[in-house]
Coordinates of N, CA and C in Angstrom, one line a residue:
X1 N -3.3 -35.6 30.9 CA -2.7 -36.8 31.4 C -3.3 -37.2 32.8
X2 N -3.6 -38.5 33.2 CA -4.1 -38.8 34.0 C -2.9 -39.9 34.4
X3 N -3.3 -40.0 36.1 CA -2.3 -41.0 37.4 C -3.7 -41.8 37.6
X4 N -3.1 -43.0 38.1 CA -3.8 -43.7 38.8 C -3.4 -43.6 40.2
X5 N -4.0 -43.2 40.7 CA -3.6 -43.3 42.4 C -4.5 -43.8 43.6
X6 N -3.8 -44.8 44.1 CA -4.3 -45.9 45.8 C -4.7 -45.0 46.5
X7 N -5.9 -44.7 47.1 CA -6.0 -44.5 48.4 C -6.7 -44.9 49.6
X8 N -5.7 -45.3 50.2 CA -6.1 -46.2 51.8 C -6.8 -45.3 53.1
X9 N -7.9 -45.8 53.5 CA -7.9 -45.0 54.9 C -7.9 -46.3 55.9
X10 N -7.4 -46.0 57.3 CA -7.4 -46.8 58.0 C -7.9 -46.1 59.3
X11 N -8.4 -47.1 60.3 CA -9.0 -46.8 61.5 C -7.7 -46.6 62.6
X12 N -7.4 -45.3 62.8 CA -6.0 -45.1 64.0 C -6.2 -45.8 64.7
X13 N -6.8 -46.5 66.0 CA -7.1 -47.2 66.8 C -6.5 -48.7 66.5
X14 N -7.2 -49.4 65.2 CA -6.5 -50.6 65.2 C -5.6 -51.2 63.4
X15 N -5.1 -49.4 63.1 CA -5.0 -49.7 62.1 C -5.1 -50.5 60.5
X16 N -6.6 -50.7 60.6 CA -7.2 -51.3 59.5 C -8.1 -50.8 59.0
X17 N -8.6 -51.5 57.8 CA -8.8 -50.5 56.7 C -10.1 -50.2 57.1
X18 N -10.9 -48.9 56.8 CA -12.0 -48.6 57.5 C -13.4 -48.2 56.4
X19 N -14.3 -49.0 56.0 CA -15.6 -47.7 54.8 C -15.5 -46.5 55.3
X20 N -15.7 -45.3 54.4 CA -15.9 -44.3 54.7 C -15.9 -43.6 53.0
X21 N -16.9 -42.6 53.5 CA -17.5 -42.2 52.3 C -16.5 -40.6 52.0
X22 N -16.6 -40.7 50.5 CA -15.5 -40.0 50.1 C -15.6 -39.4 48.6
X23 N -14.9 -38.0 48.5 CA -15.2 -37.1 46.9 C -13.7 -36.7 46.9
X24 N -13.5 -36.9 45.6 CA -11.9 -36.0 45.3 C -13.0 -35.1 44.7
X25 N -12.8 -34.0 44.3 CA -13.4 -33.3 43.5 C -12.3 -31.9 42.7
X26 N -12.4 -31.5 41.7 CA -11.8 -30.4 40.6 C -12.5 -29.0 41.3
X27 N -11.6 -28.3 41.1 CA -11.7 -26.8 41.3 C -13.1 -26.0 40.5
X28 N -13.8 -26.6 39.8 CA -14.6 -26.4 39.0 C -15.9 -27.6 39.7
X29 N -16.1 -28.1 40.8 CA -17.2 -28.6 40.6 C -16.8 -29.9 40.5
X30 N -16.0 -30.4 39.5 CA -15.9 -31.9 38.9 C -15.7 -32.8 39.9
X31 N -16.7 -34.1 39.8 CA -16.3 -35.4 40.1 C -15.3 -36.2 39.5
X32 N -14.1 -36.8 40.8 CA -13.8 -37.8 40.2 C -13.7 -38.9 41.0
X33 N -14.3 -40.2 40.8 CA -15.2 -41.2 41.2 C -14.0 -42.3 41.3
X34 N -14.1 -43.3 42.1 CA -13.2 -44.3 42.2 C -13.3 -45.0 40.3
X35 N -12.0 -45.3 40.2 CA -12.5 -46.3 39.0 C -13.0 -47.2 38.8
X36 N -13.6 -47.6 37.8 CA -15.0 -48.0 37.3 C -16.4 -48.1 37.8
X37 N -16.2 -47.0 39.0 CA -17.6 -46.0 38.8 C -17.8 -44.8 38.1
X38 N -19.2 -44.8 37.9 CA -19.6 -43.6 37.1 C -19.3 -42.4 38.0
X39 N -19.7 -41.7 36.7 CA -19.0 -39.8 37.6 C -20.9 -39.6 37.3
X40 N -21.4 -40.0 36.5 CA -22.9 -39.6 37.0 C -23.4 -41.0 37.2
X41 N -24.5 -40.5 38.1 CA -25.5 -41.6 38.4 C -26.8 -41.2 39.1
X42 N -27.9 -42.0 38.9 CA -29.3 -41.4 39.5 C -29.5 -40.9 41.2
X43 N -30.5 -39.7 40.8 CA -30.3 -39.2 41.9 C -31.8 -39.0 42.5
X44 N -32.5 -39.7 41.9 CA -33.6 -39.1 42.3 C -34.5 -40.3 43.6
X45 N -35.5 -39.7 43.8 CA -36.4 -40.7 44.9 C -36.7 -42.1 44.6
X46 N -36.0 -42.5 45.3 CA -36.0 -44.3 45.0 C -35.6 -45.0 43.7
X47 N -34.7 -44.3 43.3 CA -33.4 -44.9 42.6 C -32.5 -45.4 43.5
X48 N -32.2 -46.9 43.1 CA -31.0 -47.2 43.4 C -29.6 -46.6 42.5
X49 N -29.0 -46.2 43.7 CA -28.0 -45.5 43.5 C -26.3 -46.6 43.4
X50 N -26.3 -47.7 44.2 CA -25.1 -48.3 44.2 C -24.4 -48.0 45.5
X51 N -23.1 -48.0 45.3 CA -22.4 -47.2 46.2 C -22.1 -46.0 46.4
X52 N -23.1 -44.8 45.8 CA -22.4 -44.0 45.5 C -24.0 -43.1 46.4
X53 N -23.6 -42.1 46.8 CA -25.0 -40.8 47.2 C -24.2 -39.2 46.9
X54 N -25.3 -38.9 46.8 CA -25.6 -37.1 46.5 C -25.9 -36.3 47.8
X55 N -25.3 -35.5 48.1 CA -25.3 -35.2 49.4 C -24.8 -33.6 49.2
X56 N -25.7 -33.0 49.5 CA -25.6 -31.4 49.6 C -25.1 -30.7 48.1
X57 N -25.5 -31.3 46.7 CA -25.6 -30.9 46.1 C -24.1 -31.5 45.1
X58 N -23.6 -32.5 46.0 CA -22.3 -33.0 45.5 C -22.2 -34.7 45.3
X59 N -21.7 -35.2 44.7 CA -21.3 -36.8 44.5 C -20.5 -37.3 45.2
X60 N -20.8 -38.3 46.2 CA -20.1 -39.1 46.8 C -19.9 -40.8 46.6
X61 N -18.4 -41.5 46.4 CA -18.9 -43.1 46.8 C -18.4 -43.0 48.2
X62 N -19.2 -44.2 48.5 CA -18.4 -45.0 49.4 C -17.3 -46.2 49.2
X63 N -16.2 -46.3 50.1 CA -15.2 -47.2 50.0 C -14.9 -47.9 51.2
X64 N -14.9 -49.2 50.4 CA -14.5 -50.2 52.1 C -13.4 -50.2 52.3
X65 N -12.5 -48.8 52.2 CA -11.1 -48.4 53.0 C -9.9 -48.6 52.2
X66 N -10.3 -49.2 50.8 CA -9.7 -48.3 49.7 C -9.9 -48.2 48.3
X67 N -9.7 -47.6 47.7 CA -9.7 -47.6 45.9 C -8.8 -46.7 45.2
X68 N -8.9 -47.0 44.0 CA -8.1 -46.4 42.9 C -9.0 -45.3 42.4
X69 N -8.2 -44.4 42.3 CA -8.9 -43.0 41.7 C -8.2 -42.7 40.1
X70 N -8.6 -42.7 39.0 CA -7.8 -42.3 37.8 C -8.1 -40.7 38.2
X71 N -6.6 -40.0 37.9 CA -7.3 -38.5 38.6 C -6.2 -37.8 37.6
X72 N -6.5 -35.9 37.1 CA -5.7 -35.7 36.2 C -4.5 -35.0 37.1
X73 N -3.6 -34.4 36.4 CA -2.6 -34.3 37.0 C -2.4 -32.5 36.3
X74 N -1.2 -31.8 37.1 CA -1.7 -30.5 37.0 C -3.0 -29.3 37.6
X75 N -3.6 -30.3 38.1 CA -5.1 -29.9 38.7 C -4.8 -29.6 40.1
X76 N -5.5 -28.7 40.9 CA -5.5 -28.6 41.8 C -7.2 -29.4 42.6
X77 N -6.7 -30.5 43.5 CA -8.2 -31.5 43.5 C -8.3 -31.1 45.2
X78 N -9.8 -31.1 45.7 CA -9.7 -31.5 47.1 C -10.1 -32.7 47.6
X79 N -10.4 -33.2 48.7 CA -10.9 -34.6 49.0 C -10.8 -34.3 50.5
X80 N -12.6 -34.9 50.5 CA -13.4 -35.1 51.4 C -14.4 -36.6 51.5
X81 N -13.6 -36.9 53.0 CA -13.7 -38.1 53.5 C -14.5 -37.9 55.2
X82 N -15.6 -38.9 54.8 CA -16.3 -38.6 56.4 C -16.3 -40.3 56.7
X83 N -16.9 -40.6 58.2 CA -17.3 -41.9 58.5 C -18.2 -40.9 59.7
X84 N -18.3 -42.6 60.4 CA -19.6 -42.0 61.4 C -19.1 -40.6 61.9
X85 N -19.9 -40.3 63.1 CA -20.0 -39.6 64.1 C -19.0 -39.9 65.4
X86 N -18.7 -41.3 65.3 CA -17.6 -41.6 66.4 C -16.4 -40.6 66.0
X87 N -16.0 -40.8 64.8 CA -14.9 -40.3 64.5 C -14.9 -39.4 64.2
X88 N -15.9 -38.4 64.5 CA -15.2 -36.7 64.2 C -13.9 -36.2 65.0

């Protein structure tokens, strides 16, 4: 069984919604990708990629501060969200 679930990030400073690049990922490895993007996509040298990059061996999109994730349920998921360097 799968949820659909919103998730918003916003900038604390002025409370609005902020890009920032982002993985739910499965206990096993698995992507799961905003909806209706792919869970795979090219990765190689000068492929366009879309919104999405490969980064240390993992899949990432980016979001303009929010999207819908279809994600399963039962699962234990993590999620990892970065933006610049200002905001560490």
């Amino acid at each position: 069984m799968t949820l659909l679930i919103h998730v918003r990030v916003t900038d604390a400073a002025t409370g609005r919604p902020t890009a920032v690049r982002i993985r739910i990922g499965g206990p096993n490895g698995e992507y799961y990708p905003p909806l209706g993007r792919p869970t795979e996509f090219p990765v190689g040298r000068n492929e366009d990629v879309g919104g999405h990059v490969y980064l240390h061996q993992k899949r990432y999109a980016y979001i303009d501060g929010g999207a819908e994730f279809p994600l399963p349920t039962g699962v234990p998921l993590g999620v990892e969200i970065a933006k610049g360097p200002a905001y560490v």
